[in-house]
Coordinates of C-alpha atoms and ligand atoms in Angstrom, one line a residue:
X1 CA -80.4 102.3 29.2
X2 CA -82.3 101.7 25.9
X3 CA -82.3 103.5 22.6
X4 CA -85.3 104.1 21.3
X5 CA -84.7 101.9 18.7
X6 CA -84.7 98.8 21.3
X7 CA -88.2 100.2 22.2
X8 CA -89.4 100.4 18.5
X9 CA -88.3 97.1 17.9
X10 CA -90.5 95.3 20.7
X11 CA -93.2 97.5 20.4
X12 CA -97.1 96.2 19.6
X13 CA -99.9 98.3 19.2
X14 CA -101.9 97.0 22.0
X15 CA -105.4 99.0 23.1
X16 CA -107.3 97.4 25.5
X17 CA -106.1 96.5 28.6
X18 CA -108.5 94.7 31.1
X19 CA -109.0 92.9 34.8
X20 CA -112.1 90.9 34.8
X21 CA -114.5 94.0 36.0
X22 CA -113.1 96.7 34.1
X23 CA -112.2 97.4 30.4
X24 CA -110.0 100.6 29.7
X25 CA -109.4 101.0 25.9
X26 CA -106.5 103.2 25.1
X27 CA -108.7 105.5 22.6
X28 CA -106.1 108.2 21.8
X29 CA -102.2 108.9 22.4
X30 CA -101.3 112.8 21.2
X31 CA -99.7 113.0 18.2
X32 CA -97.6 115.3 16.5
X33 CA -98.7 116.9 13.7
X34 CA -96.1 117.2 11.0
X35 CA -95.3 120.5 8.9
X36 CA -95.1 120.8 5.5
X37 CA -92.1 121.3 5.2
X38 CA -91.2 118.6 8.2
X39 CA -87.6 117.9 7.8
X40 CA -87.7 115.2 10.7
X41 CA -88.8 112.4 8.4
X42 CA -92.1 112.0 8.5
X43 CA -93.4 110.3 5.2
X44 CA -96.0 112.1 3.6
X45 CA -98.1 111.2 0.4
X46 CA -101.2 112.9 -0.9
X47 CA -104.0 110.7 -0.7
X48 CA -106.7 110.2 -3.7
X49 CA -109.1 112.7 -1.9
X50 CA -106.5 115.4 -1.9
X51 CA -105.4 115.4 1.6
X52 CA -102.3 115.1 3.1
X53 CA -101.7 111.5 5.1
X54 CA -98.8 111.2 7.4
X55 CA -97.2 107.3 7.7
X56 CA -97.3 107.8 12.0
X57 CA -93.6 106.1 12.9
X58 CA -93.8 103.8 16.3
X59 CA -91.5 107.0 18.1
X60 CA -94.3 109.2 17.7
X61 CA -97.1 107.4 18.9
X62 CA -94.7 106.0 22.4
X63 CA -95.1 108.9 24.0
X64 CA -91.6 109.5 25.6
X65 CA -90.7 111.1 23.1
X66 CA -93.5 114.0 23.7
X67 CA -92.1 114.1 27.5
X68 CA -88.7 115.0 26.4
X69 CA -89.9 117.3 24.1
X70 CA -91.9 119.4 26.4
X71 CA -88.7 119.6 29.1
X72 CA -86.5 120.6 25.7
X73 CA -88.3 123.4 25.4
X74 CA -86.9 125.1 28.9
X75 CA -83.6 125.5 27.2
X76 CA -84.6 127.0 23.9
X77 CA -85.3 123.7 22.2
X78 CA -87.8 122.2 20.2
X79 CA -87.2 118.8 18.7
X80 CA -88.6 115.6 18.7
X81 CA -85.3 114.1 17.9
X82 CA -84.7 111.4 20.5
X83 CA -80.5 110.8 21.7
X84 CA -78.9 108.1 23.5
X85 CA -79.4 110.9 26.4
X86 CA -83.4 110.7 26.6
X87 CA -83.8 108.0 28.6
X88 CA -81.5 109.5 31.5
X89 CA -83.6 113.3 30.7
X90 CA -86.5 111.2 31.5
X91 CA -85.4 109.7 34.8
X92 CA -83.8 113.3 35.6
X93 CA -87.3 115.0 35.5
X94 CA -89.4 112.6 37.3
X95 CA -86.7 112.2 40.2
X96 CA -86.3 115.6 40.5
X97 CA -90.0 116.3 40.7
X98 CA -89.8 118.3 37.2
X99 CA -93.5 116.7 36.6
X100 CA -95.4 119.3 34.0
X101 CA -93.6 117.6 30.7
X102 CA -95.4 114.7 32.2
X103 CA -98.7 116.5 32.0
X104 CA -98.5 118.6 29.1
X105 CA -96.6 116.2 27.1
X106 CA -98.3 113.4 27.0
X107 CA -102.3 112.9 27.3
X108 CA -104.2 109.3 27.1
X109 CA -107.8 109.7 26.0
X110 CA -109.1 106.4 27.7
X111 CA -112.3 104.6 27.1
X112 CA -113.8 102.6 30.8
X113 CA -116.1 100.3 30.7
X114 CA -116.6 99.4 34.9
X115 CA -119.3 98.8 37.2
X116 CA -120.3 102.0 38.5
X117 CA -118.8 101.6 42.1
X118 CA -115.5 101.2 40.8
X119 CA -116.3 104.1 38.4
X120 CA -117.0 106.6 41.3
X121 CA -113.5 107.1 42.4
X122 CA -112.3 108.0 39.2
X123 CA -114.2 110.6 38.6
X124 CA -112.3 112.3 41.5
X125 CA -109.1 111.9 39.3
X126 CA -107.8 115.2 37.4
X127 CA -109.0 114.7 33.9
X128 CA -112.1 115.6 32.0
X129 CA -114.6 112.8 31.6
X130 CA -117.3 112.0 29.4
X131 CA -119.7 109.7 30.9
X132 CA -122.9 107.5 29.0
X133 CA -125.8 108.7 31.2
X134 CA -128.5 107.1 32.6
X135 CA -130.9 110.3 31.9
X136 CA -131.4 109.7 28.3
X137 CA -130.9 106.2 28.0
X138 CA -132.3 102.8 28.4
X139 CA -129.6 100.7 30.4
X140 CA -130.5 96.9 30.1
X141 CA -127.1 95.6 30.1
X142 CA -126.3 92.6 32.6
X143 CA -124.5 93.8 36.0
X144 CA -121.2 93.0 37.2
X145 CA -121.0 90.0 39.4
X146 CA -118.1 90.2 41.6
X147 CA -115.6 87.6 41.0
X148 CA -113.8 88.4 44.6
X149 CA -117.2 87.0 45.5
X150 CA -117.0 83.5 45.6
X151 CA -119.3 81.8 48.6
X152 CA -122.3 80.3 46.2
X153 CA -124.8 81.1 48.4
X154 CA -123.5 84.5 48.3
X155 CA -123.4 84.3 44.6
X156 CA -127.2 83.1 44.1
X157 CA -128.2 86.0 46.2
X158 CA -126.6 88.7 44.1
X159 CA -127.6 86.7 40.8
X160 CA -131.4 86.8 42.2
X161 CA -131.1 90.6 43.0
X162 CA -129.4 91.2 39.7
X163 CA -132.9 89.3 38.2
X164 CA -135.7 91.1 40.7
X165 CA -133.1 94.3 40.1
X166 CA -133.9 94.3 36.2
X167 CA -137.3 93.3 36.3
X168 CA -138.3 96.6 38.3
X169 CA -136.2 99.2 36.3
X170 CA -138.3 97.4 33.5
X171 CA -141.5 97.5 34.6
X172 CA -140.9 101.3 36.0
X173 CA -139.8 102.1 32.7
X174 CA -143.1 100.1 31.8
X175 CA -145.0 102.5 33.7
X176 CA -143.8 105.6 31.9
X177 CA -141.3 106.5 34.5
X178 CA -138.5 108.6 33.6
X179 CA -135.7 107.0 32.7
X180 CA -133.6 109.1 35.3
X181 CA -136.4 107.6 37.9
X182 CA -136.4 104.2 36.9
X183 CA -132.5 103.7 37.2
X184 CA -132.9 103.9 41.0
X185 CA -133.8 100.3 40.6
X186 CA -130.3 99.4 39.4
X187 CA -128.0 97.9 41.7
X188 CA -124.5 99.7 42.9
X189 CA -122.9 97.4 40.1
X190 CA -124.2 98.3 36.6
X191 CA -121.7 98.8 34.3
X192 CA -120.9 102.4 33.2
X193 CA -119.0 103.6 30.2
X194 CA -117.0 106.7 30.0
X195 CA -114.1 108.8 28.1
X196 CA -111.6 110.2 30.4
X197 CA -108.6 112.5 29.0
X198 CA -106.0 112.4 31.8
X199 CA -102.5 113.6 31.8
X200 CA -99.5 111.0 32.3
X201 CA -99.2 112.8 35.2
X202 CA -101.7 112.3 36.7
X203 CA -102.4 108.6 35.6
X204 CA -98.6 108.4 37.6
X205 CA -99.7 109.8 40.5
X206 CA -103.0 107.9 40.9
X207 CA -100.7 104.6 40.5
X208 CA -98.4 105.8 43.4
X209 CA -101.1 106.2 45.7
X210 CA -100.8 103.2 48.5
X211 CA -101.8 102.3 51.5
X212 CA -104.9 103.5 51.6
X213 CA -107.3 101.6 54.2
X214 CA -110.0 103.8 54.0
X215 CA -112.0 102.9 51.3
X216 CA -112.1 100.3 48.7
X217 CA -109.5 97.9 50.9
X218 CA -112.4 95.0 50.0
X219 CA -113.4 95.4 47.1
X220 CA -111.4 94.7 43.7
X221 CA -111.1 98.3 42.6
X222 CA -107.6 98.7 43.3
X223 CA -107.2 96.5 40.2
X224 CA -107.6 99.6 38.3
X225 CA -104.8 101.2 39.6
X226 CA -102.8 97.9 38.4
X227 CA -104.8 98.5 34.4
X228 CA -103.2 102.3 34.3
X229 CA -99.8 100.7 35.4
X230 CA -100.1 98.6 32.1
X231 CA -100.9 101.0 29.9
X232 CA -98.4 103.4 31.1
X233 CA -95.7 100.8 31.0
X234 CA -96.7 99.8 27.4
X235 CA -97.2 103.3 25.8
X236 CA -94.2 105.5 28.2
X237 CA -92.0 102.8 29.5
X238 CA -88.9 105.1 29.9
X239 CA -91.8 106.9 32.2
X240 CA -92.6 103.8 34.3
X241 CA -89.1 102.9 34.3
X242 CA -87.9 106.2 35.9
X243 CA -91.6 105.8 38.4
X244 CA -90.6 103.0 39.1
X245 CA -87.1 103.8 40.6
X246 CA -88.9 106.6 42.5
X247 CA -92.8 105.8 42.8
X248 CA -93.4 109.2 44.4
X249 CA -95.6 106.9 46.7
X250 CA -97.9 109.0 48.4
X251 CA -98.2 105.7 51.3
X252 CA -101.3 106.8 53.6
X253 CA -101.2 104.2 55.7
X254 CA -100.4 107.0 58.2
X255 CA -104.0 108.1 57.8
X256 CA -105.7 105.5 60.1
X257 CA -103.8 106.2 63.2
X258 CA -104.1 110.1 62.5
X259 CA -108.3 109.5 62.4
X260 CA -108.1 107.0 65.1
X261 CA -106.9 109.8 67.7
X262 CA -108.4 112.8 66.0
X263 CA -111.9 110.8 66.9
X264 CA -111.2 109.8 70.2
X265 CA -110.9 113.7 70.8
X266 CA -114.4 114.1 68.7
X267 CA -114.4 116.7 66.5
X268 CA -116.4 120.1 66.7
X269 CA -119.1 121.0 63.9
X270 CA -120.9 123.6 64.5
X271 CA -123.0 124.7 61.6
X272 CA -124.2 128.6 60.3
X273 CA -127.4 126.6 59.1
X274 CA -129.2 123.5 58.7
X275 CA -131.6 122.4 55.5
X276 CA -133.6 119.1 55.0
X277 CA -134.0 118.2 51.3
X278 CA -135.4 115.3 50.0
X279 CA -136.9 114.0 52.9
X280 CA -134.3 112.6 54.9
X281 CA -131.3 114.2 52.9
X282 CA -129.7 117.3 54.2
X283 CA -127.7 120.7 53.5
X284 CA -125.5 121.9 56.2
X285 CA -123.7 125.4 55.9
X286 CA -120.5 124.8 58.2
X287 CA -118.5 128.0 57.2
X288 CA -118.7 131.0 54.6
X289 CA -115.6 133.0 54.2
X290 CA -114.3 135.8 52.3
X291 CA -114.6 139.4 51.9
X292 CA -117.1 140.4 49.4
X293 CA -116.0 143.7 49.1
X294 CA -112.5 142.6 48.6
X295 CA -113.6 140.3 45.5
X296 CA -116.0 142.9 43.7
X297 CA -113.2 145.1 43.9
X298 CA -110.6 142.5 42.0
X299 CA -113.5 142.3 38.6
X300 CA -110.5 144.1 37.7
X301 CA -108.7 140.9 37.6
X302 CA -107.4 139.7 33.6
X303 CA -108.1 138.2 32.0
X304 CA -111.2 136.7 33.9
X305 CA -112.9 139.4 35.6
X306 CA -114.4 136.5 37.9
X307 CA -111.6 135.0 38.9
X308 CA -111.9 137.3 42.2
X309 CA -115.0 135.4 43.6
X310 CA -112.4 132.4 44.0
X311 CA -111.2 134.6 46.8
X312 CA -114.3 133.6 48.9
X313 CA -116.2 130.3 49.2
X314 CA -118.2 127.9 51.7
X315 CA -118.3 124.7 53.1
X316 CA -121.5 122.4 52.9
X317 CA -121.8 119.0 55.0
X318 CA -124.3 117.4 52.4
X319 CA -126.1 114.7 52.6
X320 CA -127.5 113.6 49.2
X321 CA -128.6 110.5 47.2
X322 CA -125.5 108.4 45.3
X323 CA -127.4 109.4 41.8
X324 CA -126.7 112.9 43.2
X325 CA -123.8 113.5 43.8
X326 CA -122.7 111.4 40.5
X327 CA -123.9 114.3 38.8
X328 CA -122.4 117.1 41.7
X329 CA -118.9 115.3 41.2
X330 CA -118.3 116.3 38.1
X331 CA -118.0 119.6 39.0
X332 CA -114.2 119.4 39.6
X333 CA -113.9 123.8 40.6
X334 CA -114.4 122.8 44.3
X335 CA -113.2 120.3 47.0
X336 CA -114.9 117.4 48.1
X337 CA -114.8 114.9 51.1
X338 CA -116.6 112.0 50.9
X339 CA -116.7 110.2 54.4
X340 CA -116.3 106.3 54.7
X341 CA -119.8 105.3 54.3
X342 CA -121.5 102.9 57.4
X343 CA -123.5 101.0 55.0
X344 CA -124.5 98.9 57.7
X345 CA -126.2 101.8 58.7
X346 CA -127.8 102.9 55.9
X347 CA -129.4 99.5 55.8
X348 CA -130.1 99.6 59.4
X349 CA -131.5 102.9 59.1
X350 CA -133.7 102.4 55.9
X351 CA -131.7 105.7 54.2
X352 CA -132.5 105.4 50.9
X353 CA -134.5 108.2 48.6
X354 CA -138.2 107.2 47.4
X355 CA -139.8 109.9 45.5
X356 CA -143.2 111.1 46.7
X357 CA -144.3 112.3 43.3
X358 CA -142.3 110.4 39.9
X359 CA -142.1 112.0 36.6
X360 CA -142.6 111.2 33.0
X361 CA -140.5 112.2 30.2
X362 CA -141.4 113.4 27.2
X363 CA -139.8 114.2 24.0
X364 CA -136.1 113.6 22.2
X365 CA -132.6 113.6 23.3
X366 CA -131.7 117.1 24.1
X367 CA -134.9 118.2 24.3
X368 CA -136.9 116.0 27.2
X369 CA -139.8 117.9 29.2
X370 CA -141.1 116.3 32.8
X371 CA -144.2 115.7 33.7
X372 CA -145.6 115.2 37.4
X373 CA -147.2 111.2 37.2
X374 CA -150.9 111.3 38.9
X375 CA -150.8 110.8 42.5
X376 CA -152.2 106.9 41.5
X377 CA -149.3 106.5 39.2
X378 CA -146.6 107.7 41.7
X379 CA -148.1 105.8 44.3
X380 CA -148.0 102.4 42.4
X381 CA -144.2 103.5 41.2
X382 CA -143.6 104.0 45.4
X383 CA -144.5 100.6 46.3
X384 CA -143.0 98.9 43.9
X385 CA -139.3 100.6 44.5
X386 CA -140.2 100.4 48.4
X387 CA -141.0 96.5 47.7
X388 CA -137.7 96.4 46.1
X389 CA -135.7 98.3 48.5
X390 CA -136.9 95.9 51.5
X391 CA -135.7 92.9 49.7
X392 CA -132.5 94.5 48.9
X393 CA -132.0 95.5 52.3
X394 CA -132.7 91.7 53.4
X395 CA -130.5 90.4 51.2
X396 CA -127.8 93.0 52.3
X397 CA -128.1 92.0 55.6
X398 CA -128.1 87.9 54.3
X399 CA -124.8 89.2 52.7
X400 CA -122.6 90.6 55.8
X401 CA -123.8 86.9 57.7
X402 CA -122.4 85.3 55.0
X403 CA -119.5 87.5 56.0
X404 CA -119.1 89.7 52.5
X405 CA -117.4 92.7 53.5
X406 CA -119.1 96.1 53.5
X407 CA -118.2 97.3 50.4
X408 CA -118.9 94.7 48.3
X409 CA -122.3 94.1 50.1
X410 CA -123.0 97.5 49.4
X411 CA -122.7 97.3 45.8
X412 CA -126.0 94.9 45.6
X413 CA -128.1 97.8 47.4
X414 CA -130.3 100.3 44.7
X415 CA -128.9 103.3 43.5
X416 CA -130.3 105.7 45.2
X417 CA -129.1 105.4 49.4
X418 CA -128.1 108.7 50.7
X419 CA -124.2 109.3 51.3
X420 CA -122.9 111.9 53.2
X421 CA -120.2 114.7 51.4
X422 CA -118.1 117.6 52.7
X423 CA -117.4 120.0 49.8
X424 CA -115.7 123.2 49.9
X425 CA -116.4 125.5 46.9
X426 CA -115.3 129.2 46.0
X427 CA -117.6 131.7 44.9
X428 CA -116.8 131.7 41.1
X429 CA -117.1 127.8 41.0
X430 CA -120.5 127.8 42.2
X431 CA -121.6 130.7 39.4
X432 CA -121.2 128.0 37.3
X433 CA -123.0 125.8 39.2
X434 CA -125.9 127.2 39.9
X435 CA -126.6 128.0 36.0
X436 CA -126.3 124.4 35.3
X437 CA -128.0 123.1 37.9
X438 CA -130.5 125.3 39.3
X439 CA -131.9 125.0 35.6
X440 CA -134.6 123.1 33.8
X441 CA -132.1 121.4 32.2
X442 CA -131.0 119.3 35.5
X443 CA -132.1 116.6 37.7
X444 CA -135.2 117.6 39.4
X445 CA -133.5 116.2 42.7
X446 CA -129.9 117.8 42.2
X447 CA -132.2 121.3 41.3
X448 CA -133.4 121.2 44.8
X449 CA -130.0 120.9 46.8
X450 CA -128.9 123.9 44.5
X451 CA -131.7 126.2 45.0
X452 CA -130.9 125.4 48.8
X453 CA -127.6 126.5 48.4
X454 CA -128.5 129.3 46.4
X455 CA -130.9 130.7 49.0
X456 CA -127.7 130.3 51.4
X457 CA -125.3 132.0 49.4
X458 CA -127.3 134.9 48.3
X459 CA -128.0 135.4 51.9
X460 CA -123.9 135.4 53.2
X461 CA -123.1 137.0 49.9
X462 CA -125.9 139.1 48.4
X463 CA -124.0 142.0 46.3
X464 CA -122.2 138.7 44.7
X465 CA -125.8 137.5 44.8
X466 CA -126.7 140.8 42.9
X467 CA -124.3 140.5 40.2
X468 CA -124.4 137.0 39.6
X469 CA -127.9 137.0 38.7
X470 CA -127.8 140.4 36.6
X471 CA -125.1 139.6 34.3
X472 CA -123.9 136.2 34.9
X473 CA -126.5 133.6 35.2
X474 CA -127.6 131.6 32.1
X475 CA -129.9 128.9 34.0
X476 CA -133.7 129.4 33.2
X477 CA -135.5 129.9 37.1
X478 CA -136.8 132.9 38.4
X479 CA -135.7 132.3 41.6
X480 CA -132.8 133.7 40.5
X481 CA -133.8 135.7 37.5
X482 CA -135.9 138.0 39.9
X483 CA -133.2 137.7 42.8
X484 CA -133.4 141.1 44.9
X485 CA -131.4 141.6 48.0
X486 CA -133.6 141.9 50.8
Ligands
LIG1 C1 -128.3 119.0 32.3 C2 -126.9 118.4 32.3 C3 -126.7 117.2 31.6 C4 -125.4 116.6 31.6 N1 -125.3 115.4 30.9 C5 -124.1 114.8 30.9 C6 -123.9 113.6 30.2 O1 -124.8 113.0 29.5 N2 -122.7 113.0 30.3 C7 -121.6 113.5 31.0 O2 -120.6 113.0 31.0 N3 -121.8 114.7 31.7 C8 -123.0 115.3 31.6 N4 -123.2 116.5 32.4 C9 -122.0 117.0 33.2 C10 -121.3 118.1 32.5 O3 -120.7 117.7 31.3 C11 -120.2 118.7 33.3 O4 -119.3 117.8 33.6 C12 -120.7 119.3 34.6 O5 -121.9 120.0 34.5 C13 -119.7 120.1 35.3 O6 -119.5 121.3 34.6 P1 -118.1 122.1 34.4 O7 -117.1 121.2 33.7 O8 -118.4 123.4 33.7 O9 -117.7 122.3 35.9 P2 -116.2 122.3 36.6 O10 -115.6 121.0 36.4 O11 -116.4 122.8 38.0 O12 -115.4 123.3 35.8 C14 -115.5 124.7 36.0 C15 -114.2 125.3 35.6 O13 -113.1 124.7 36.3 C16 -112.0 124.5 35.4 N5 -111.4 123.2 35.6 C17 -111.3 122.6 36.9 N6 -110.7 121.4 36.7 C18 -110.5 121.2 35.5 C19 -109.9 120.1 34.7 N7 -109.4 119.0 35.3 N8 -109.9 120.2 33.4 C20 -110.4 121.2 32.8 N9 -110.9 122.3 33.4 C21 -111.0 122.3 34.7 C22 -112.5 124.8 34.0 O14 -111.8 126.0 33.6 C23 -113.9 125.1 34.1 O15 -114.3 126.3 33.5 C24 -124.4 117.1 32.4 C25 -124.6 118.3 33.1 C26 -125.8 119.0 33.0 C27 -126.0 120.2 33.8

């Protein structure tokens, strides 16, 4: 076992941890505040501006320390005071499965800089994320080339995509296209940039996922899971020590054979109701469940009345644009499936979302208005993303002969190919939803997949309907506004 003091010794504040495609910077560790009468030996001095500084001591920022305090506090203590015992408290808890000190103690507020394929999957992490959005900014920053990539003809394709790629968003952008239009130009590898606030937790138990065949087995994103392994080693090693003993492995390689017979029996999906949205994207109702009377009755539920619309819900199959669901994603109240994509097919099948009529933007951050382009704008705007879609889908297809796998193929096509999603969302979830996104505020093209689900749900649910759009709503359409039960 160490002592905390053999820990102390060897430790270096190190904050950036990286793998050649992705950046995480280790923004903030919680801290302990001292008291003012802290009699645990902090060192405090009253600065010239008359507040109180506090000299942080290496035990406080390893964060340990925080675990074993949060486990303490089941038997009545509360000390940050760390014995020869700690180490062995630490390996206790995470081998017997005692895993909330490792979620409430200790938090990492983490900075990602990654191309935005790799940054997909963790948004489906549990943390709270901050992303840099392509809405209300100009992104002219290089792509990622993949470094797994190495044929050179390979590489002079995706460096001449990257070019023609860059050029278009430009000369959209040119055009007076929004910049939440223009982006669909971009290729599935521009770098993103995001704050995520995650537990230890659950940093852990993304690490001790393995085996996973499903998605990603091509491409370098796994990496990542090798960056939080770093940082956690660095910043909790008593906590990767005692993982490390006992990953908690959650090893799916199970998975395959479970899909490969579940298939060969084809599975049933009958839907309630069927919705085309965006020309070739889709909104399937597959189930609506719950008793509404039941969950009207439980507003007497504390202390948040709504808690009793969690007691029904419904399940979508959703076809939508990528740039869609990046925004749908982040609504974490809900389940979501996303299928292994065929990309192949989605080439083959020329799935990709071209906007009849493209939109202007006018005004500040925080304050943008949309205009409708003239029908000789939008059309020029059309055949210059339908000009760049064809050669992307050529030199897709040059890609997979050159034998690139399917994945990393994929993340040369534009951003704006049509993926299929299964979500699963309960009542109270989607009140939220549908005032943030059937609203002025969002995405013309996310609007539209709400308003569709809106119209289903007020039809399987219309006294939740009734009350949701009386007292509850605080979007800014009509269609909601006015909503009467028929
Ligand atoms: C117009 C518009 C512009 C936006 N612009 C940006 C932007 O520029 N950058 C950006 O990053 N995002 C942006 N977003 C996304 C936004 O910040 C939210 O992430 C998104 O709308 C989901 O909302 P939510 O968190 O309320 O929903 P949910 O995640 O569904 O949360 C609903 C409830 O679930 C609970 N919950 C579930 N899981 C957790 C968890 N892990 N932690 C905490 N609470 C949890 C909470 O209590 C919460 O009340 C934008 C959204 C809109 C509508």
């Amino acid at each position: 076992m160490d002592s905390l003091k053999d820990l102390e010794a060897g430790f270096r504040l190190i904050r950036s941890f990286e793998r050649g495609h992705t950046k995480i910077e280790v923004d903030g560790v919680f801290v302990r505040i001292p008291e003012d009468d802290d009699s645990e030996g902090w060192e405090i001095t009253k600065g010239e501006d008359g507040h109180r500084y506090a000299k942080i001591r290496v035990e406080d920022l390893l964060q340990d320390p925080a675990t074993i305090r949060s486990a303490r506090v089941s038997t009545g203590r509360d000390t940050i005071a760390v014995n020869e015992k700690a180490q062995a408290l630490v390996n206790y808890l995470w081998k017997g499965a005692h895993v909330t000190p490792f979620e409430g103690g200790v938090m990492f507020r983490l900075k990602i800089t990654t191309p935005i394929a790799y940054a997909q999957p963790l948004f489906r992490l549990f943390g709270s994320h901050n992303e840099l959005s392509g809405r209300y900014t100009d992104n002219t920053e290089r792509y990622y080339l993949p470094e797994k990539i190495r044929d050179t003809q390979a590489r002079d394709i995706l460096i001449q995509s990257e070019n023609s790629a860059q050029i278009k968003y430009k000369e959209l952008l040119e055009m007076g296209v929004a910049n939440e239009m223009a982006r669909f130009a971009h290729l599935y590898r521009f770098y993103t940039r995001f704050f995520m606030t995650i537990s230890l937790r659950h940093m852990l138990e993304f690490v001790g996922i393995s085996g996973l065949s499903t998605r990603h087995s091509e491409t370098e994103f796994w990496d990542i899971q090798e960056i939080f392994g770093d940082i956690i080693r660095h910043w909790t090693p008593w906590a990767f020590k005692a993982f490390e003993a006992k990953p908690h492995q959650f090893n799916y390689l199970f998975v395959g054979d479970v899909l490969k017979e579940a298939r060969e029996h084809g599975t049933e999906m009958p839907h309630l109701w069927s919705e085309s949205v965006l020309d070739i994207g889709r909104i399937k109702l597959l189930n609506a469940f719950g008793n509404e009377g039941l969950m009207i009755e439980r507003l007497d539920d504390f202390p948040n009345p709504l808690h009793g619309f969690g007691h029904g819900g419904m399940t979508f199959y959703i076809k939508m644009p990528i740039f869609v669901f990046r925004q749908w994603v982040r609504h974490r109240y809900g389940v979501f499936s996303e299928p292994t994509i065929n990309y192949d097919r989605i080439v083959e099948k020329d799935e990709f979302y071209i906007p009849e009529v493209f939109r202007k933007q006018i005004g500040r951050v925080g304050n943008y208005t949309y205009v409708d382009m003239t029908i000789e704008e939008s059309a020029r705007a059309r055949k210059m993303l339908r000009e760049h879609i064809n050669e992307a889908e050529a030199n897709y297809r040059k890609l997979r002969n050159l034998n690139i796998p399917v994945e990393m193929a994929a993340m040369n096509l534009p951003y704006c190919f049509f993926i299929p999603v299964y979500w699963t969302v309960n009542l109270e979830s989607l009140m939220n939803f549908f005032s943030l996104r059937v609203d002025g505020h969002a995405q013309a093209e996310i609007r539209k997949y709400a308003e569709i689900i809106w119209k289903m749900c007020s039809a399987e649910f219309p006294r939740y309907a009734r009350i949701f759009s009386h007292y509850v709503y605080f979007g800014d359409q009509t269609i909601i506004k006015n909503f009467r039960p028929e």
